[in-house]
């Protein structure tokens, strides 16, 4: 969620134990964030080999996001209850096994099930990684460590399409998912060297809330993906849509009980509530844009997978160059202007993609859009994270970060589920332009929401004893 930090060089100032913890946390989370984006440029190759067209492509993305989004809050409680190192070890092994299963998948169904298993394993890794950092470090050292963690995990998301393209073109789409094996093996070896004092395990795991969230999201997403083929009058679509929405409503009602997975009291804090609403729109737009760019540049414009991955490289470069500077400016001037202006710049960049035509030219039709998207993203992400987490007291920063992470994942999950409807059933040039209009609108709404709701961060204590 945050922009890459300029603090990577400060790793040398940490103690040996702190450096080991950071290395474990970064590697464990790296594979989770990488697999969220590395799949994008592999989608055309997957559907060519396994069949299923755009539906297979949607499920290859959303099966992973459903379990990752729905279980990440539950995983935080599991980590606190059963031990961070143990949960991380289980997550790493499960992620590695699931990755191999995805790579070996003979049918779309096996691929989708294995991707869902990957997401469930990934949900165990992110909260336990951050929990390791917060258990060993405090104050400024903790902030620097989280900055390093953020830099590498953000890099994983940004370089994912390029890595995926290289593997698709030079080897096979199946090797895209085997990238994970080496970092997982290294992390497991490092975990054996990690000796941490046992923390008091008083957390209560609300398994029912986790199940309600996962099944509810699954039902809604199934209905959104399949309704273009079966129609809203289909009994299956109606049952899954209404049933999924009902389960999500029950999940929210259940969060009013003691020890919730998602403390609703957090949303009484202005910047947290409005910042997450902005996150929903901005990250929906980013997910939609990443999907259609990765697929259309190959299927519509005829680029190779590596070339499609390289298309978004300007965004990565601009993020690296500008993010830390924007973070410092936002610290002095407040996040509101950046969180409003950044998405509007990205909306303008998205509209430039309307220049894409049958006579395709990357340099004039895509590159200008990528530059504006990179500038806008650099203006947005660091102030966004700062506004959200800076509004919550430090003792609750972990759950606040998990909620914001879940919101961004759900945003991507829902918009990918709706892609078939957005593009009119096929991602041709007309469908690409339709997606571009929707992307620009989502970015613009995110900017307007930020302008209306965000204020200079003021620490606001959330003291609801019932919510622990």
mmCIF file of C-alpha atoms in Angstrom, residues 177-427:
data_model
loop_
_atom_site.group_PDB
_atom_site.id
_atom_site.type_symbol
_atom_site.label_atom_id
_atom_site.label_comp_id
_atom_site.label_asym_id
_atom_site.label_seq_id
_atom_site.Cartn_x
_atom_site.Cartn_y
_atom_site.Cartn_z
ATOM 1 C CA UNK A 177 4.432 -19.498 -10.538
ATOM 2 C CA UNK A 178 7.650 -21.355 -9.822
ATOM 3 C CA UNK A 179 9.436 -18.028 -9.200
ATOM 4 C CA UNK A 180 8.256 -18.389 -5.612
ATOM 5 C CA UNK A 181 10.099 -21.601 -4.785
ATOM 6 C CA UNK A 182 13.569 -20.110 -4.284
ATOM 7 C CA UNK A 183 12.605 -17.163 -2.000
ATOM 8 C CA UNK A 184 10.365 -19.506 0.005
ATOM 9 C CA UNK A 185 13.217 -21.967 0.515
ATOM 10 C CA UNK A 186 15.582 -19.164 1.584
ATOM 11 C CA UNK A 187 12.989 -17.778 4.005
ATOM 12 C CA UNK A 188 12.426 -21.179 5.600
ATOM 13 C CA UNK A 189 16.180 -21.508 6.148
ATOM 14 C CA UNK A 190 16.354 -18.041 7.723
ATOM 15 C CA UNK A 191 13.403 -18.871 9.963
ATOM 16 C CA UNK A 192 15.405 -21.726 11.483
ATOM 17 C CA UNK A 193 17.967 -19.161 12.689
ATOM 18 C CA UNK A 194 15.349 -16.859 14.180
ATOM 19 C CA UNK A 195 14.986 -17.047 17.952
ATOM 20 C CA UNK A 196 12.352 -14.771 19.435
ATOM 21 C CA UNK A 197 10.914 -14.597 22.943
ATOM 22 C CA UNK A 198 7.435 -16.072 23.146
ATOM 23 C CA UNK A 199 4.695 -13.443 23.270
ATOM 24 C CA UNK A 200 1.598 -13.797 25.390
ATOM 25 C CA UNK A 201 -1.018 -15.557 23.284
ATOM 26 C CA UNK A 202 -4.282 -14.064 24.455
ATOM 27 C CA UNK A 203 -5.870 -13.440 21.055
ATOM 28 C CA UNK A 204 -9.202 -15.091 20.339
ATOM 29 C CA UNK A 205 -9.688 -16.355 16.815
ATOM 30 C CA UNK A 206 -13.148 -15.691 15.365
ATOM 31 C CA UNK A 207 -13.282 -18.530 12.855
ATOM 32 C CA UNK A 208 -16.943 -17.925 12.071
ATOM 33 C CA UNK A 209 -16.286 -14.322 10.988
ATOM 34 C CA UNK A 210 -13.485 -15.530 8.733
ATOM 35 C CA UNK A 211 -15.798 -18.093 7.132
ATOM 36 C CA UNK A 212 -18.620 -15.560 6.686
ATOM 37 C CA UNK A 213 -16.275 -13.105 4.959
ATOM 38 C CA UNK A 214 -14.677 -15.710 2.675
ATOM 39 C CA UNK A 215 -17.908 -17.417 1.603
ATOM 40 C CA UNK A 216 -19.746 -14.106 1.267
ATOM 41 C CA UNK A 217 -17.080 -12.603 -0.976
ATOM 42 C CA UNK A 218 -16.902 -15.827 -2.971
ATOM 43 C CA UNK A 219 -20.638 -15.777 -3.606
ATOM 44 C CA UNK A 220 -20.718 -12.164 -4.751
ATOM 45 C CA UNK A 221 -17.669 -12.588 -6.989
ATOM 46 C CA UNK A 222 -19.046 -15.794 -8.537
ATOM 47 C CA UNK A 223 -22.258 -13.974 -9.439
ATOM 48 C CA UNK A 224 -20.405 -11.011 -10.960
ATOM 49 C CA UNK A 225 -18.117 -13.197 -13.077
ATOM 50 C CA UNK A 226 -20.732 -15.681 -14.272
ATOM 51 C CA UNK A 227 -23.762 -13.423 -14.764
ATOM 52 C CA UNK A 228 -22.715 -12.281 -18.274
ATOM 53 C CA UNK A 229 -23.016 -15.952 -19.315
ATOM 54 C CA UNK A 230 -26.072 -16.980 -17.265
ATOM 55 C CA UNK A 231 -27.910 -13.686 -16.715
ATOM 56 C CA UNK A 232 -29.309 -12.184 -13.522
ATOM 57 C CA UNK A 233 -32.490 -14.252 -13.918
ATOM 58 C CA UNK A 234 -30.492 -17.457 -13.360
ATOM 59 C CA UNK A 235 -31.408 -19.085 -10.046
ATOM 60 C CA UNK A 236 -27.740 -19.919 -9.368
ATOM 61 C CA UNK A 237 -26.667 -16.311 -9.925
ATOM 62 C CA UNK A 238 -29.458 -14.930 -7.731
ATOM 63 C CA UNK A 239 -28.720 -17.366 -4.891
ATOM 64 C CA UNK A 240 -24.985 -16.720 -4.910
ATOM 65 C CA UNK A 241 -25.376 -12.942 -5.214
ATOM 66 C CA UNK A 242 -28.060 -12.510 -2.567
ATOM 67 C CA UNK A 243 -26.614 -15.217 -0.325
ATOM 68 C CA UNK A 244 -23.109 -13.770 -0.550
ATOM 69 C CA UNK A 245 -24.338 -10.259 0.226
ATOM 70 C CA UNK A 246 -26.346 -11.580 3.191
ATOM 71 C CA UNK A 247 -23.311 -13.388 4.605
ATOM 72 C CA UNK A 248 -21.219 -10.218 4.290
ATOM 73 C CA UNK A 249 -23.944 -8.269 6.104
ATOM 74 C CA UNK A 250 -23.910 -10.865 8.906
ATOM 75 C CA UNK A 251 -20.103 -10.576 9.000
ATOM 76 C CA UNK A 252 -20.367 -6.809 9.532
ATOM 77 C CA UNK A 253 -23.000 -7.200 12.236
ATOM 78 C CA UNK A 254 -20.810 -9.758 13.979
ATOM 79 C CA UNK A 255 -17.968 -7.222 14.160
ATOM 80 C CA UNK A 256 -19.930 -5.373 16.857
ATOM 81 C CA UNK A 257 -19.120 -8.215 19.258
ATOM 82 C CA UNK A 258 -16.043 -8.242 21.543
ATOM 83 C CA UNK A 259 -12.711 -9.083 19.877
ATOM 84 C CA UNK A 260 -13.781 -8.452 16.244
ATOM 85 C CA UNK A 261 -11.676 -9.261 13.213
ATOM 86 C CA UNK A 262 -12.394 -5.789 11.830
ATOM 87 C CA UNK A 263 -13.024 -3.246 14.613
ATOM 88 C CA UNK A 264 -15.771 -0.988 13.293
ATOM 89 C CA UNK A 265 -14.729 1.702 15.776
ATOM 90 C CA UNK A 266 -11.742 2.411 13.523
ATOM 91 C CA UNK A 267 -14.146 3.834 10.955
ATOM 92 C CA UNK A 268 -15.279 6.484 13.418
ATOM 93 C CA UNK A 269 -11.896 8.135 12.793
ATOM 94 C CA UNK A 270 -12.417 10.563 9.900
ATOM 95 C CA UNK A 271 -9.195 10.096 7.950
ATOM 96 C CA UNK A 272 -9.290 6.331 8.373
ATOM 97 C CA UNK A 273 -12.852 6.080 7.058
ATOM 98 C CA UNK A 274 -12.468 8.518 4.151
ATOM 99 C CA UNK A 275 -8.979 7.235 3.347
ATOM 100 C CA UNK A 276 -10.265 3.682 3.003
ATOM 101 C CA UNK A 277 -13.143 4.875 0.821
ATOM 102 C CA UNK A 278 -10.600 6.591 -1.423
ATOM 103 C CA UNK A 279 -8.500 3.406 -1.369
ATOM 104 C CA UNK A 280 -11.501 1.439 -2.620
ATOM 105 C CA UNK A 281 -11.901 3.610 -5.726
ATOM 106 C CA UNK A 282 -8.209 4.184 -6.469
ATOM 107 C CA UNK A 283 -7.186 0.549 -6.141
ATOM 108 C CA UNK A 284 -10.202 -0.649 -8.104
ATOM 109 C CA UNK A 285 -8.998 1.636 -10.905
ATOM 110 C CA UNK A 286 -5.413 0.387 -10.609
ATOM 111 C CA UNK A 287 -6.519 -3.258 -10.749
ATOM 112 C CA UNK A 288 -8.783 -2.668 -13.731
ATOM 113 C CA UNK A 289 -6.050 -0.766 -15.561
ATOM 114 C CA UNK A 290 -3.422 -3.436 -14.829
ATOM 115 C CA UNK A 291 -5.680 -6.230 -16.046
ATOM 116 C CA UNK A 292 -6.757 -4.642 -19.325
ATOM 117 C CA UNK A 293 -3.279 -3.310 -20.152
ATOM 118 C CA UNK A 294 -1.649 -6.698 -19.540
ATOM 119 C CA UNK A 295 -4.205 -8.592 -21.598
ATOM 120 C CA UNK A 296 -5.042 -6.127 -24.397
ATOM 121 C CA UNK A 297 -1.455 -5.277 -25.303
ATOM 122 C CA UNK A 298 -0.958 -8.956 -26.092
ATOM 123 C CA UNK A 299 -4.329 -10.044 -27.477
ATOM 124 C CA UNK A 300 -5.278 -6.759 -29.155
ATOM 125 C CA UNK A 301 -2.024 -4.951 -29.968
ATOM 126 C CA UNK A 302 0.002 -8.095 -30.639
ATOM 127 C CA UNK A 303 2.872 -7.426 -28.231
ATOM 128 C CA UNK A 304 4.870 -10.208 -26.647
ATOM 129 C CA UNK A 305 4.378 -10.865 -22.941
ATOM 130 C CA UNK A 306 7.730 -9.241 -22.066
ATOM 131 C CA UNK A 307 6.842 -6.146 -24.069
ATOM 132 C CA UNK A 308 3.479 -5.949 -22.295
ATOM 133 C CA UNK A 309 5.290 -6.188 -18.962
ATOM 134 C CA UNK A 310 7.734 -3.468 -19.976
ATOM 135 C CA UNK A 311 4.848 -1.172 -20.892
ATOM 136 C CA UNK A 312 4.305 -0.244 -17.254
ATOM 137 C CA UNK A 313 8.014 0.175 -16.437
ATOM 138 C CA UNK A 314 7.774 4.014 -16.506
ATOM 139 C CA UNK A 315 5.384 3.809 -13.541
ATOM 140 C CA UNK A 316 7.978 1.847 -11.558
ATOM 141 C CA UNK A 317 10.768 4.291 -12.405
ATOM 142 C CA UNK A 318 8.700 7.328 -11.463
ATOM 143 C CA UNK A 319 7.594 5.711 -8.202
ATOM 144 C CA UNK A 320 11.225 5.090 -7.258
ATOM 145 C CA UNK A 321 12.269 8.651 -8.156
ATOM 146 C CA UNK A 322 9.362 10.572 -6.661
ATOM 147 C CA UNK A 323 7.750 8.635 -3.820
ATOM 148 C CA UNK A 324 10.095 9.526 -0.975
ATOM 149 C CA UNK A 325 10.105 13.215 -1.987
ATOM 150 C CA UNK A 326 6.320 13.276 -2.108
ATOM 151 C CA UNK A 327 6.198 11.597 1.301
ATOM 152 C CA UNK A 328 8.327 14.367 2.814
ATOM 153 C CA UNK A 329 6.236 17.109 1.182
ATOM 154 C CA UNK A 330 3.001 15.515 2.350
ATOM 155 C CA UNK A 331 4.429 15.386 5.851
ATOM 156 C CA UNK A 332 4.871 19.181 5.763
ATOM 157 C CA UNK A 333 1.781 20.191 3.802
ATOM 158 C CA UNK A 334 -0.658 17.458 4.802
ATOM 159 C CA UNK A 335 -1.993 14.597 2.642
ATOM 160 C CA UNK A 336 -5.222 16.131 1.334
ATOM 161 C CA UNK A 337 -3.856 17.966 -1.705
ATOM 162 C CA UNK A 338 -1.779 14.965 -2.800
ATOM 163 C CA UNK A 339 -4.562 12.423 -2.247
ATOM 164 C CA UNK A 340 -6.946 14.567 -4.270
ATOM 165 C CA UNK A 341 -4.544 15.652 -7.003
ATOM 166 C CA UNK A 342 -2.789 12.324 -7.525
ATOM 167 C CA UNK A 343 -5.905 10.356 -8.549
ATOM 168 C CA UNK A 344 -6.999 13.200 -10.838
ATOM 169 C CA UNK A 345 -3.623 13.064 -12.596
ATOM 170 C CA UNK A 346 -4.088 9.295 -12.937
ATOM 171 C CA UNK A 347 -7.575 9.878 -14.345
ATOM 172 C CA UNK A 348 -6.038 12.116 -17.020
ATOM 173 C CA UNK A 349 -3.442 9.424 -17.731
ATOM 174 C CA UNK A 350 -6.155 6.807 -18.113
ATOM 175 C CA UNK A 351 -8.035 9.017 -20.576
ATOM 176 C CA UNK A 352 -4.887 9.279 -22.699
ATOM 177 C CA UNK A 353 -5.247 5.537 -23.327
ATOM 178 C CA UNK A 354 -8.220 6.426 -25.526
ATOM 179 C CA UNK A 355 -5.520 7.281 -28.094
ATOM 180 C CA UNK A 356 -4.895 3.538 -28.537
ATOM 181 C CA UNK A 357 -6.135 2.542 -31.985
ATOM 182 C CA UNK A 358 -5.973 -0.359 -34.415
ATOM 183 C CA UNK A 359 -2.765 1.177 -35.779
ATOM 184 C CA UNK A 360 -0.954 0.633 -32.482
ATOM 185 C CA UNK A 361 2.045 2.728 -31.427
ATOM 186 C CA UNK A 362 3.301 2.363 -27.864
ATOM 187 C CA UNK A 363 5.395 5.560 -27.815
ATOM 188 C CA UNK A 364 2.547 7.926 -28.710
ATOM 189 C CA UNK A 365 -0.514 6.038 -27.541
ATOM 190 C CA UNK A 366 0.597 4.366 -24.277
ATOM 191 C CA UNK A 367 3.806 5.938 -22.946
ATOM 192 C CA UNK A 368 2.265 9.378 -22.199
ATOM 193 C CA UNK A 369 -0.467 7.647 -20.206
ATOM 194 C CA UNK A 370 2.099 5.590 -18.275
ATOM 195 C CA UNK A 371 4.017 8.756 -17.363
ATOM 196 C CA UNK A 372 0.932 10.488 -15.984
ATOM 197 C CA UNK A 373 -0.134 7.313 -14.173
ATOM 198 C CA UNK A 374 3.332 7.068 -12.602
ATOM 199 C CA UNK A 375 3.293 10.706 -11.483
ATOM 200 C CA UNK A 376 -0.227 10.380 -10.095
ATOM 201 C CA UNK A 377 0.537 7.149 -8.273
ATOM 202 C CA UNK A 378 3.669 8.680 -6.749
ATOM 203 C CA UNK A 379 1.596 11.615 -5.512
ATOM 204 C CA UNK A 380 -1.029 9.334 -4.002
ATOM 205 C CA UNK A 381 0.226 6.232 -2.244
ATOM 206 C CA UNK A 382 2.582 7.552 0.454
ATOM 207 C CA UNK A 383 0.194 10.336 1.597
ATOM 208 C CA UNK A 384 -2.704 7.860 1.456
ATOM 209 C CA UNK A 385 -0.994 5.369 3.761
ATOM 210 C CA UNK A 386 0.265 8.139 6.028
ATOM 211 C CA UNK A 387 -3.210 9.665 6.360
ATOM 212 C CA UNK A 388 -4.847 6.344 7.173
ATOM 213 C CA UNK A 389 -2.291 4.907 9.591
ATOM 214 C CA UNK A 390 -1.383 8.307 11.049
ATOM 215 C CA UNK A 391 -4.954 8.766 12.206
ATOM 216 C CA UNK A 392 -4.849 5.670 14.419
ATOM 217 C CA UNK A 393 -2.802 5.309 17.583
ATOM 218 C CA UNK A 394 0.335 3.183 17.270
ATOM 219 C CA UNK A 395 -1.022 0.318 19.361
ATOM 220 C CA UNK A 396 -3.664 -0.348 16.698
ATOM 221 C CA UNK A 397 -1.551 0.323 13.606
ATOM 222 C CA UNK A 398 -1.330 -3.396 12.827
ATOM 223 C CA UNK A 399 -5.068 -3.953 12.511
ATOM 224 C CA UNK A 400 -5.470 -0.587 10.758
ATOM 225 C CA UNK A 401 -2.894 -1.649 8.157
ATOM 226 C CA UNK A 402 -4.572 -5.041 7.746
ATOM 227 C CA UNK A 403 -7.980 -3.433 7.172
ATOM 228 C CA UNK A 404 -6.572 -1.015 4.602
ATOM 229 C CA UNK A 405 -4.753 -3.875 2.862
ATOM 230 C CA UNK A 406 -7.973 -5.889 2.782
ATOM 231 C CA UNK A 407 -9.908 -2.932 1.328
ATOM 232 C CA UNK A 408 -7.402 -2.547 -1.509
ATOM 233 C CA UNK A 409 -7.561 -6.275 -2.282
ATOM 234 C CA UNK A 410 -11.371 -6.352 -2.227
ATOM 235 C CA UNK A 411 -11.427 -3.361 -4.582
ATOM 236 C CA UNK A 412 -9.313 -5.248 -7.111
ATOM 237 C CA UNK A 413 -11.304 -8.420 -6.556
ATOM 238 C CA UNK A 414 -14.658 -6.822 -7.335
ATOM 239 C CA UNK A 415 -13.566 -4.822 -10.368
ATOM 240 C CA UNK A 416 -11.851 -7.831 -11.977
ATOM 241 C CA UNK A 417 -15.032 -9.825 -11.377
ATOM 242 C CA UNK A 418 -16.937 -7.168 -13.340
ATOM 243 C CA UNK A 419 -14.493 -6.915 -16.255
ATOM 244 C CA UNK A 420 -16.595 -9.001 -18.640
ATOM 245 C CA UNK A 421 -19.515 -6.624 -18.091
ATOM 246 C CA UNK A 422 -17.291 -3.534 -18.348
ATOM 247 C CA UNK A 423 -15.699 -4.549 -21.675
ATOM 248 C CA UNK A 424 -18.868 -5.996 -23.174
ATOM 249 C CA UNK A 425 -17.797 -9.636 -23.078
ATOM 250 C CA UNK A 426 -14.566 -9.356 -25.039
ATOM 251 C CA UNK A 427 -11.418 -7.289 -24.605
#
